PDB file of C-alpha atoms in Angstrom:
ATOM      1  CA  UNK A  17       0.000   0.000   0.000  1.00 76.00           C
ATOM      2  CA  UNK A  18       1.074   3.541  -0.654  1.00 82.00           C
ATOM      3  CA  UNK A  19       1.886   5.878   2.199  1.00 89.00           C
ATOM      4  CA  UNK A  20       3.334   9.316   2.685  1.00 93.00           C
ATOM      5  CA  UNK A  21       4.914  10.829   5.757  1.00 95.00           C
ATOM      6  CA  UNK A  22       5.378  14.499   6.441  1.00 96.00           C
ATOM      7  CA  UNK A  23       7.268  14.394   9.721  1.00 96.00           C
ATOM      8  CA  UNK A  24       6.896  18.080  10.578  1.00 96.00           C
ATOM      9  CA  UNK A  25       3.529  19.547  11.490  1.00 95.00           C
ATOM     10  CA  UNK A  26       4.990  23.035  11.164  1.00 97.00           C
ATOM     11  CA  UNK A  27       8.078  24.666   9.732  1.00 98.00           C
ATOM     12  CA  UNK A  28       9.105  28.155  10.712  1.00 98.00           C
ATOM     13  CA  UNK A  29      11.511  30.180   8.610  1.00 98.00           C
ATOM     14  CA  UNK A  30      12.474  33.825   8.310  1.00 98.00           C
ATOM     15  CA  UNK A  31      11.798  35.652   5.079  1.00 97.00           C
ATOM     16  CA  UNK A  32      14.754  35.449   2.730  1.00 97.00           C
ATOM     17  CA  UNK A  33      16.061  32.215   4.228  1.00 98.00           C
ATOM     18  CA  UNK A  34      15.931  28.890   2.418  1.00 97.00           C
ATOM     19  CA  UNK A  35      13.114  26.540   3.319  1.00 97.00           C
ATOM     20  CA  UNK A  36      12.685  22.779   3.235  1.00 98.00           C
ATOM     21  CA  UNK A  37       9.485  20.833   3.802  1.00 98.00           C
ATOM     22  CA  UNK A  38      10.129  17.123   4.198  1.00 98.00           C
ATOM     23  CA  UNK A  39       8.301  14.213   2.633  1.00 98.00           C
ATOM     24  CA  UNK A  40       9.044  10.510   2.544  1.00 97.00           C
ATOM     25  CA  UNK A  41       6.990   7.883   0.791  1.00 95.00           C
ATOM     26  CA  UNK A  42       6.420   4.171   0.474  1.00 93.00           C
ATOM     27  CA  UNK A  43       5.047   2.507  -2.656  1.00 87.00           C
ATOM     28  CA  UNK A  44       5.196  -0.688  -4.644  1.00 83.00           C
ATOM     29  CA  UNK A  45       6.370   0.174  -8.099  1.00 82.00           C
ATOM     30  CA  UNK A  46       7.563   3.452  -9.488  1.00 83.00           C
ATOM     31  CA  UNK A  47       6.258   6.479  -7.627  1.00 88.00           C
ATOM     32  CA  UNK A  48       4.543   9.511  -8.995  1.00 90.00           C
ATOM     33  CA  UNK A  49       5.133  12.312  -6.491  1.00 93.00           C
ATOM     34  CA  UNK A  50       3.324  15.608  -6.105  1.00 94.00           C
ATOM     35  CA  UNK A  51       3.356  18.714  -3.958  1.00 96.00           C
ATOM     36  CA  UNK A  52       0.264  20.796  -3.399  1.00 96.00           C
ATOM     37  CA  UNK A  53      -0.233  24.019  -1.466  1.00 96.00           C
ATOM     38  CA  UNK A  54      -3.374  25.106   0.341  1.00 92.00           C
ATOM     39  CA  UNK A  55      -3.911  28.734   1.242  1.00 89.00           C
ATOM     40  CA  UNK A  56      -6.493  29.628   3.916  1.00 81.00           C
ATOM     41  CA  UNK A  57     -10.061  28.973   2.781  1.00 74.00           C
ATOM     42  CA  UNK A  58      -8.834  27.895  -0.624  1.00 77.00           C
ATOM     43  CA  UNK A  59      -8.638  24.604  -2.452  1.00 79.00           C
ATOM     44  CA  UNK A  60      -5.399  22.793  -3.107  1.00 90.00           C
ATOM     45  CA  UNK A  61      -3.138  24.138  -5.811  1.00 92.00           C
ATOM     46  CA  UNK A  62      -0.698  21.985  -7.730  1.00 92.00           C
ATOM     47  CA  UNK A  63       2.943  23.025  -7.260  1.00 95.00           C
ATOM     48  CA  UNK A  64       5.055  20.389  -8.974  1.00 95.00           C
ATOM     49  CA  UNK A  65       5.386  16.707  -9.747  1.00 92.00           C
ATOM     50  CA  UNK A  66       7.955  14.012 -10.357  1.00 93.00           C
ATOM     51  CA  UNK A  67       7.106  11.295 -12.837  1.00 88.00           C
ATOM     52  CA  UNK A  68      10.411  10.346 -14.392  1.00 85.00           C
ATOM     53  CA  UNK A  69      13.624  11.962 -15.588  1.00 86.00           C
ATOM     54  CA  UNK A  70      15.649  14.539 -13.678  1.00 90.00           C
ATOM     55  CA  UNK A  71      15.547  14.098  -9.949  1.00 92.00           C
ATOM     56  CA  UNK A  72      15.324  17.867  -9.413  1.00 95.00           C
ATOM     57  CA  UNK A  73      11.916  19.156 -10.369  1.00 95.00           C
ATOM     58  CA  UNK A  74      11.061  22.834 -10.627  1.00 95.00           C
ATOM     59  CA  UNK A  75       7.563  24.109 -10.101  1.00 94.00           C
ATOM     60  CA  UNK A  76       5.418  27.135  -9.460  1.00 90.00           C
ATOM     61  CA  UNK A  77       6.374  30.155  -7.342  1.00 92.00           C
ATOM     62  CA  UNK A  78      10.084  29.264  -7.303  1.00 95.00           C
ATOM     63  CA  UNK A  79       9.619  25.957  -5.526  1.00 97.00           C
ATOM     64  CA  UNK A  80      11.580  22.856  -6.393  1.00 97.00           C
ATOM     65  CA  UNK A  81      11.764  19.320  -5.078  1.00 97.00           C
ATOM     66  CA  UNK A  82      14.365  16.606  -5.243  1.00 95.00           C
ATOM     67  CA  UNK A  83      13.441  12.992  -5.779  1.00 96.00           C
ATOM     68  CA  UNK A  84      15.775  10.680  -3.880  1.00 96.00           C
ATOM     69  CA  UNK A  85      15.034   7.053  -4.619  1.00 93.00           C
ATOM     70  CA  UNK A  86      17.468   5.582  -2.126  1.00 94.00           C
ATOM     71  CA  UNK A  87      16.027   7.638   0.707  1.00 95.00           C
ATOM     72  CA  UNK A  88      12.462   7.439  -0.654  1.00 96.00           C
ATOM     73  CA  UNK A  89      12.160  11.179  -0.167  1.00 97.00           C
ATOM     74  CA  UNK A  90      10.752  14.103  -2.104  1.00 98.00           C
ATOM     75  CA  UNK A  91      11.545  17.191  -0.061  1.00 98.00           C
ATOM     76  CA  UNK A  92      10.174  20.557  -1.142  1.00 98.00           C
ATOM     77  CA  UNK A  93      12.629  23.434  -1.227  1.00 98.00           C
ATOM     78  CA  UNK A  94      12.870  27.113  -2.011  1.00 97.00           C
ATOM     79  CA  UNK A  95      16.073  29.135  -1.919  1.00 97.00           C
ATOM     80  CA  UNK A  96      14.514  32.277  -0.467  1.00 97.00           C
ATOM     81  CA  UNK A  97      11.230  32.206   1.424  1.00 97.00           C
ATOM     82  CA  UNK A  98       8.550  34.881   1.143  1.00 97.00           C
ATOM     83  CA  UNK A  99       5.949  35.763   3.746  1.00 96.00           C
ATOM     84  CA  UNK A 100       3.343  34.953   1.095  1.00 94.00           C
ATOM     85  CA  UNK A 101       4.611  31.360   1.012  1.00 96.00           C
ATOM     86  CA  UNK A 102       2.958  30.818   4.394  1.00 96.00           C
ATOM     87  CA  UNK A 103       0.409  28.062   3.792  1.00 95.00           C
ATOM     88  CA  UNK A 104      -0.296  24.359   4.267  1.00 95.00           C
ATOM     89  CA  UNK A 105       1.756  22.052   2.069  1.00 97.00           C
ATOM     90  CA  UNK A 106       0.778  18.515   1.125  1.00 96.00           C
ATOM     91  CA  UNK A 107       2.919  15.816  -0.390  1.00 96.00           C
ATOM     92  CA  UNK A 108       1.164  13.053  -2.333  1.00 93.00           C
ATOM     93  CA  UNK A 109       2.161   9.812  -3.995  1.00 91.00           C
ATOM     94  CA  UNK A 110       0.629   7.716  -6.735  1.00 83.00           C
ATOM     95  CA  UNK A 111       1.972   4.816  -8.747  1.00 70.00           C
ATOM     96  CA  UNK A 112       1.991   3.623 -12.301  1.00 60.00           C
ATOM     97  CA  UNK A 113       0.027   0.537 -11.340  1.00 58.00           C
ATOM     98  CA  UNK A 114      -3.710   0.641 -11.231  1.00 54.00           C
ATOM     99  CA  UNK A 115      -5.632   3.850 -11.166  1.00 55.00           C
ATOM    100  CA  UNK A 116      -4.343   7.161 -10.066  1.00 67.00           C
ATOM    101  CA  UNK A 117      -5.512   7.426  -6.505  1.00 74.00           C
ATOM    102  CA  UNK A 118      -3.179   9.750  -4.706  1.00 83.00           C
ATOM    103  CA  UNK A 119      -2.323   9.197  -1.082  1.00 87.00           C
ATOM    104  CA  UNK A 120      -1.715  12.481   0.697  1.00 90.00           C
ATOM    105  CA  UNK A 121       0.412  13.273   3.690  1.00 92.00           C
ATOM    106  CA  UNK A 122      -1.089  15.003   6.698  1.00 91.00           C
ATOM    107  CA  UNK A 123       0.326  18.338   5.644  1.00 94.00           C
ATOM    108  CA  UNK A 124       2.991  20.710   6.932  1.00 96.00           C
ATOM    109  CA  UNK A 125       2.182  24.247   7.895  1.00 96.00           C
ATOM    110  CA  UNK A 126       4.843  26.684   6.713  1.00 97.00           C
ATOM    111  CA  UNK A 127       5.112  29.971   8.550  1.00 97.00           C
ATOM    112  CA  UNK A 128       7.423  32.586   7.087  1.00 97.00           C
ATOM    113  CA  UNK A 129       8.098  35.486   9.390  1.00 97.00           C
ATOM    114  CA  UNK A 130       8.984  38.967   8.127  1.00 95.00           C
TER     115      UNK A 130
ATOM    116  CA  UNK B   2     -10.184  28.087 -18.789  1.00 53.00           C
ATOM    117  CA  UNK B   3     -12.625  27.329 -16.022  1.00 79.00           C
ATOM    118  CA  UNK B   4     -11.391  25.268 -13.123  1.00 91.00           C
ATOM    119  CA  UNK B   5     -13.171  22.725 -10.997  1.00 94.00           C
ATOM    120  CA  UNK B   6     -16.243  24.177  -9.360  1.00 95.00           C
ATOM    121  CA  UNK B   7     -18.186  22.898  -6.380  1.00 96.00           C
ATOM    122  CA  UNK B   8     -21.492  23.815  -4.888  1.00 97.00           C
ATOM    123  CA  UNK B   9     -22.593  24.787  -2.396  1.00 97.00           C
ATOM    124  CA  UNK B  10     -19.534  26.407  -0.894  1.00 95.00           C
ATOM    125  CA  UNK B  11     -21.006  26.012   2.569  1.00 96.00           C
ATOM    126  CA  UNK B  12     -23.729  23.738   3.861  1.00 97.00           C
ATOM    127  CA  UNK B  13     -25.148  23.612   7.362  1.00 98.00           C
ATOM    128  CA  UNK B  14     -27.524  20.761   8.023  1.00 97.00           C
ATOM    129  CA  UNK B  15     -29.184  19.084  10.954  1.00 97.00           C
ATOM    130  CA  UNK B  16     -28.119  15.674  12.084  1.00 97.00           C
ATOM    131  CA  UNK B  17     -30.093  12.994  10.270  1.00 97.00           C
ATOM    132  CA  UNK B  18     -30.768  15.012   7.138  1.00 97.00           C
ATOM    133  CA  UNK B  19     -29.484  14.052   3.681  1.00 98.00           C
ATOM    134  CA  UNK B  20     -27.160  16.340   1.735  1.00 98.00           C
ATOM    135  CA  UNK B  21     -26.009  16.487  -1.866  1.00 98.00           C
ATOM    136  CA  UNK B  22     -22.722  18.039  -2.901  1.00 98.00           C
ATOM    137  CA  UNK B  23     -21.992  18.879  -6.507  1.00 97.00           C
ATOM    138  CA  UNK B  24     -18.782  18.942  -8.514  1.00 97.00           C
ATOM    139  CA  UNK B  25     -18.227  20.259 -12.034  1.00 96.00           C
ATOM    140  CA  UNK B  26     -14.850  19.032 -13.304  1.00 94.00           C
ATOM    141  CA  UNK B  27     -12.642  20.681 -15.862  1.00 92.00           C
ATOM    142  CA  UNK B  28     -13.990  20.034 -19.330  1.00 90.00           C
ATOM    143  CA  UNK B  29     -12.264  17.081 -20.977  1.00 87.00           C
ATOM    144  CA  UNK B  30     -10.976  15.572 -17.754  1.00 89.00           C
ATOM    145  CA  UNK B  31     -11.871  11.919 -17.643  1.00 87.00           C
ATOM    146  CA  UNK B  32     -10.962  11.293 -14.019  1.00 89.00           C
ATOM    147  CA  UNK B  33     -12.814  12.701 -11.029  1.00 93.00           C
ATOM    148  CA  UNK B  34     -12.058  12.243  -7.357  1.00 93.00           C
ATOM    149  CA  UNK B  35     -13.748  13.069  -4.066  1.00 96.00           C
ATOM    150  CA  UNK B  36     -11.768  13.644  -0.890  1.00 95.00           C
ATOM    151  CA  UNK B  37     -12.686  14.614   2.643  1.00 95.00           C
ATOM    152  CA  UNK B  38     -10.599  16.937   4.761  1.00 92.00           C
ATOM    153  CA  UNK B  39     -11.404  17.101   8.433  1.00 91.00           C
ATOM    154  CA  UNK B  40     -10.259  20.138  10.375  1.00 85.00           C
ATOM    155  CA  UNK B  41      -6.499  20.078  10.853  1.00 77.00           C
ATOM    156  CA  UNK B  42      -6.070  16.831   8.996  1.00 81.00           C
ATOM    157  CA  UNK B  43      -4.901  15.628   5.609  1.00 83.00           C
ATOM    158  CA  UNK B  44      -6.998  14.519   2.691  1.00 89.00           C
ATOM    159  CA  UNK B  45      -8.943  11.298   2.914  1.00 90.00           C
ATOM    160  CA  UNK B  46      -9.734   9.608  -0.396  1.00 90.00           C
ATOM    161  CA  UNK B  47     -13.414   8.766  -0.854  1.00 94.00           C
ATOM    162  CA  UNK B  48     -14.162   7.709  -4.419  1.00 94.00           C
ATOM    163  CA  UNK B  49     -12.706   7.817  -7.930  1.00 90.00           C
ATOM    164  CA  UNK B  50     -14.378   7.861 -11.365  1.00 91.00           C
ATOM    165  CA  UNK B  51     -12.483   7.149 -14.566  1.00 87.00           C
ATOM    166  CA  UNK B  52     -14.424   7.432 -17.807  1.00 82.00           C
ATOM    167  CA  UNK B  53     -17.012   4.708 -18.119  1.00 82.00           C
ATOM    168  CA  UNK B  54     -15.216   2.297 -15.802  1.00 84.00           C
ATOM    169  CA  UNK B  55     -16.789   1.190 -12.563  1.00 87.00           C
ATOM    170  CA  UNK B  56     -15.919   3.720  -9.858  1.00 90.00           C
ATOM    171  CA  UNK B  57     -13.522   2.830  -7.099  1.00 88.00           C
ATOM    172  CA  UNK B  58     -15.520   3.266  -3.914  1.00 91.00           C
ATOM    173  CA  UNK B  59     -12.917   1.866  -1.578  1.00 88.00           C
ATOM    174  CA  UNK B  60     -12.618   5.072   0.415  1.00 90.00           C
ATOM    175  CA  UNK B  61     -16.275   5.610   1.238  1.00 94.00           C
ATOM    176  CA  UNK B  62     -16.501   5.456   5.051  1.00 94.00           C
ATOM    177  CA  UNK B  63     -19.982   3.934   5.282  1.00 94.00           C
ATOM    178  CA  UNK B  64     -23.019   2.997   3.216  1.00 95.00           C
ATOM    179  CA  UNK B  65     -24.476   6.405   4.028  1.00 97.00           C
ATOM    180  CA  UNK B  66     -22.076   7.819   1.443  1.00 97.00           C
ATOM    181  CA  UNK B  67     -22.636   7.435  -2.284  1.00 97.00           C
ATOM    182  CA  UNK B  68     -21.591   9.245  -5.431  1.00 96.00           C
ATOM    183  CA  UNK B  69     -22.632   9.357  -9.037  1.00 95.00           C
ATOM    184  CA  UNK B  70     -21.155  10.793 -12.149  1.00 94.00           C
ATOM    185  CA  UNK B  71     -22.905  11.437 -15.437  1.00 85.00           C
ATOM    186  CA  UNK B  72     -20.550  10.484 -18.239  1.00 80.00           C
ATOM    187  CA  UNK B  73     -17.473  12.634 -17.943  1.00 79.00           C
ATOM    188  CA  UNK B  74     -19.222  15.594 -16.430  1.00 89.00           C
ATOM    189  CA  UNK B  75     -20.944  16.507 -13.200  1.00 95.00           C
ATOM    190  CA  UNK B  76     -20.646  14.383 -10.094  1.00 97.00           C
ATOM    191  CA  UNK B  77     -22.742  14.427  -6.943  1.00 97.00           C
ATOM    192  CA  UNK B  78     -21.716  13.119  -3.558  1.00 98.00           C
ATOM    193  CA  UNK B  79     -24.660  12.209  -1.355  1.00 98.00           C
ATOM    194  CA  UNK B  80     -24.511  11.717   2.373  1.00 98.00           C
ATOM    195  CA  UNK B  81     -27.603  10.214   3.923  1.00 98.00           C
ATOM    196  CA  UNK B  82     -28.647  10.560   7.550  1.00 97.00           C
ATOM    197  CA  UNK B  83     -25.777  12.926   8.278  1.00 98.00           C
ATOM    198  CA  UNK B  84     -23.856  12.605  11.520  1.00 97.00           C
ATOM    199  CA  UNK B  85     -21.744  15.177  13.315  1.00 96.00           C
ATOM    200  CA  UNK B  86     -18.580  13.306  12.393  1.00 95.00           C
ATOM    201  CA  UNK B  87     -19.414  13.994   8.733  1.00 97.00           C
ATOM    202  CA  UNK B  88     -18.563  17.658   9.312  1.00 97.00           C
ATOM    203  CA  UNK B  89     -15.596  18.401   7.081  1.00 97.00           C
ATOM    204  CA  UNK B  90     -14.570  20.061   3.839  1.00 95.00           C
ATOM    205  CA  UNK B  91     -15.383  17.877   0.856  1.00 97.00           C
ATOM    206  CA  UNK B  92     -12.985  18.405  -2.019  1.00 95.00           C
ATOM    207  CA  UNK B  93     -13.464  17.379  -5.606  1.00 96.00           C
ATOM    208  CA  UNK B  94     -10.621  17.064  -8.100  1.00 94.00           C
ATOM    209  CA  UNK B  95     -10.326  16.153 -11.750  1.00 92.00           C
ATOM    210  CA  UNK B  96      -7.450  15.097 -13.950  1.00 88.00           C
ATOM    211  CA  UNK B  97      -6.653  13.867 -17.407  1.00 81.00           C
ATOM    212  CA  UNK B  98      -6.739  10.261 -16.190  1.00 62.00           C
ATOM    213  CA  UNK B  99      -5.288   7.669 -18.506  1.00 60.00           C
ATOM    214  CA  UNK B 100      -1.983   6.079 -17.695  1.00 58.00           C
ATOM    215  CA  UNK B 101      -1.307   8.216 -14.693  1.00 60.00           C
ATOM    216  CA  UNK B 102       1.065  10.908 -13.616  1.00 65.00           C
ATOM    217  CA  UNK B 103      -1.532  13.553 -14.218  1.00 76.00           C
ATOM    218  CA  UNK B 104      -1.842  16.233 -11.605  1.00 85.00           C
ATOM    219  CA  UNK B 105      -5.220  16.615 -10.025  1.00 89.00           C
ATOM    220  CA  UNK B 106      -6.910  19.982 -10.082  1.00 91.00           C
ATOM    221  CA  UNK B 107      -8.988  20.729  -7.029  1.00 93.00           C
ATOM    222  CA  UNK B 108     -12.133  22.685  -6.536  1.00 94.00           C
ATOM    223  CA  UNK B 109     -12.573  25.122  -3.643  1.00 92.00           C
ATOM    224  CA  UNK B 110     -14.458  22.554  -1.596  1.00 94.00           C
ATOM    225  CA  UNK B 111     -17.785  22.394   0.186  1.00 96.00           C
ATOM    226  CA  UNK B 112     -17.646  23.003   3.907  1.00 95.00           C
ATOM    227  CA  UNK B 113     -20.247  20.778   5.546  1.00 98.00           C
ATOM    228  CA  UNK B 114     -21.331  21.428   9.098  1.00 97.00           C
ATOM    229  CA  UNK B 115     -23.703  18.985  10.761  1.00 97.00           C
ATOM    230  CA  UNK B 116     -25.394  20.387  13.852  1.00 96.00           C
TER     231      UNK B 116
END
């Protein structure tokens, strides 16, 4: 069965500093990995995905994520955080077997202070 | 183009009543998903539709929950005899389906409160 772990409920970072939001996964087969962001009272917005190819994936709003197969991780990163990046971030995993049900992590709240 | 829309945006109902939640997916998307998000928690998969295939209902929490989809368009999620534990945000998403790897696009959700 697929599973995703986001070990940090909250990440605090000062504006201008780099940020990392952690995600590890467990699947049978090749993983499809996604990051979504949820702003207050809004639906989830797609940020980026890894399907195949380069391990470093670039997405919206300057975010990127690195797929690490040996560590089964897909951490979200940004070189310089903005206060407007403050939101709830979800990692999700699907596989290339069967249908595309995504399993989501429990989310990590990112707080960027001015 | 238009994104995924859901209605109503908010629904307050009394315990024991039935409710219907509606989702309009992005035009051309063959796959449609329903998720539930309880306060402070992650997303819980409920049901998945892919084209004309039989839906995957493995995430429905009880027989009080059901969903239908007309072709590749509108879907309705019905909760019968609502209970307080049904209070949550119900999110709908659609995607291109097919062989996978397609990102899901989410609607704004319906916030259901059962009193």
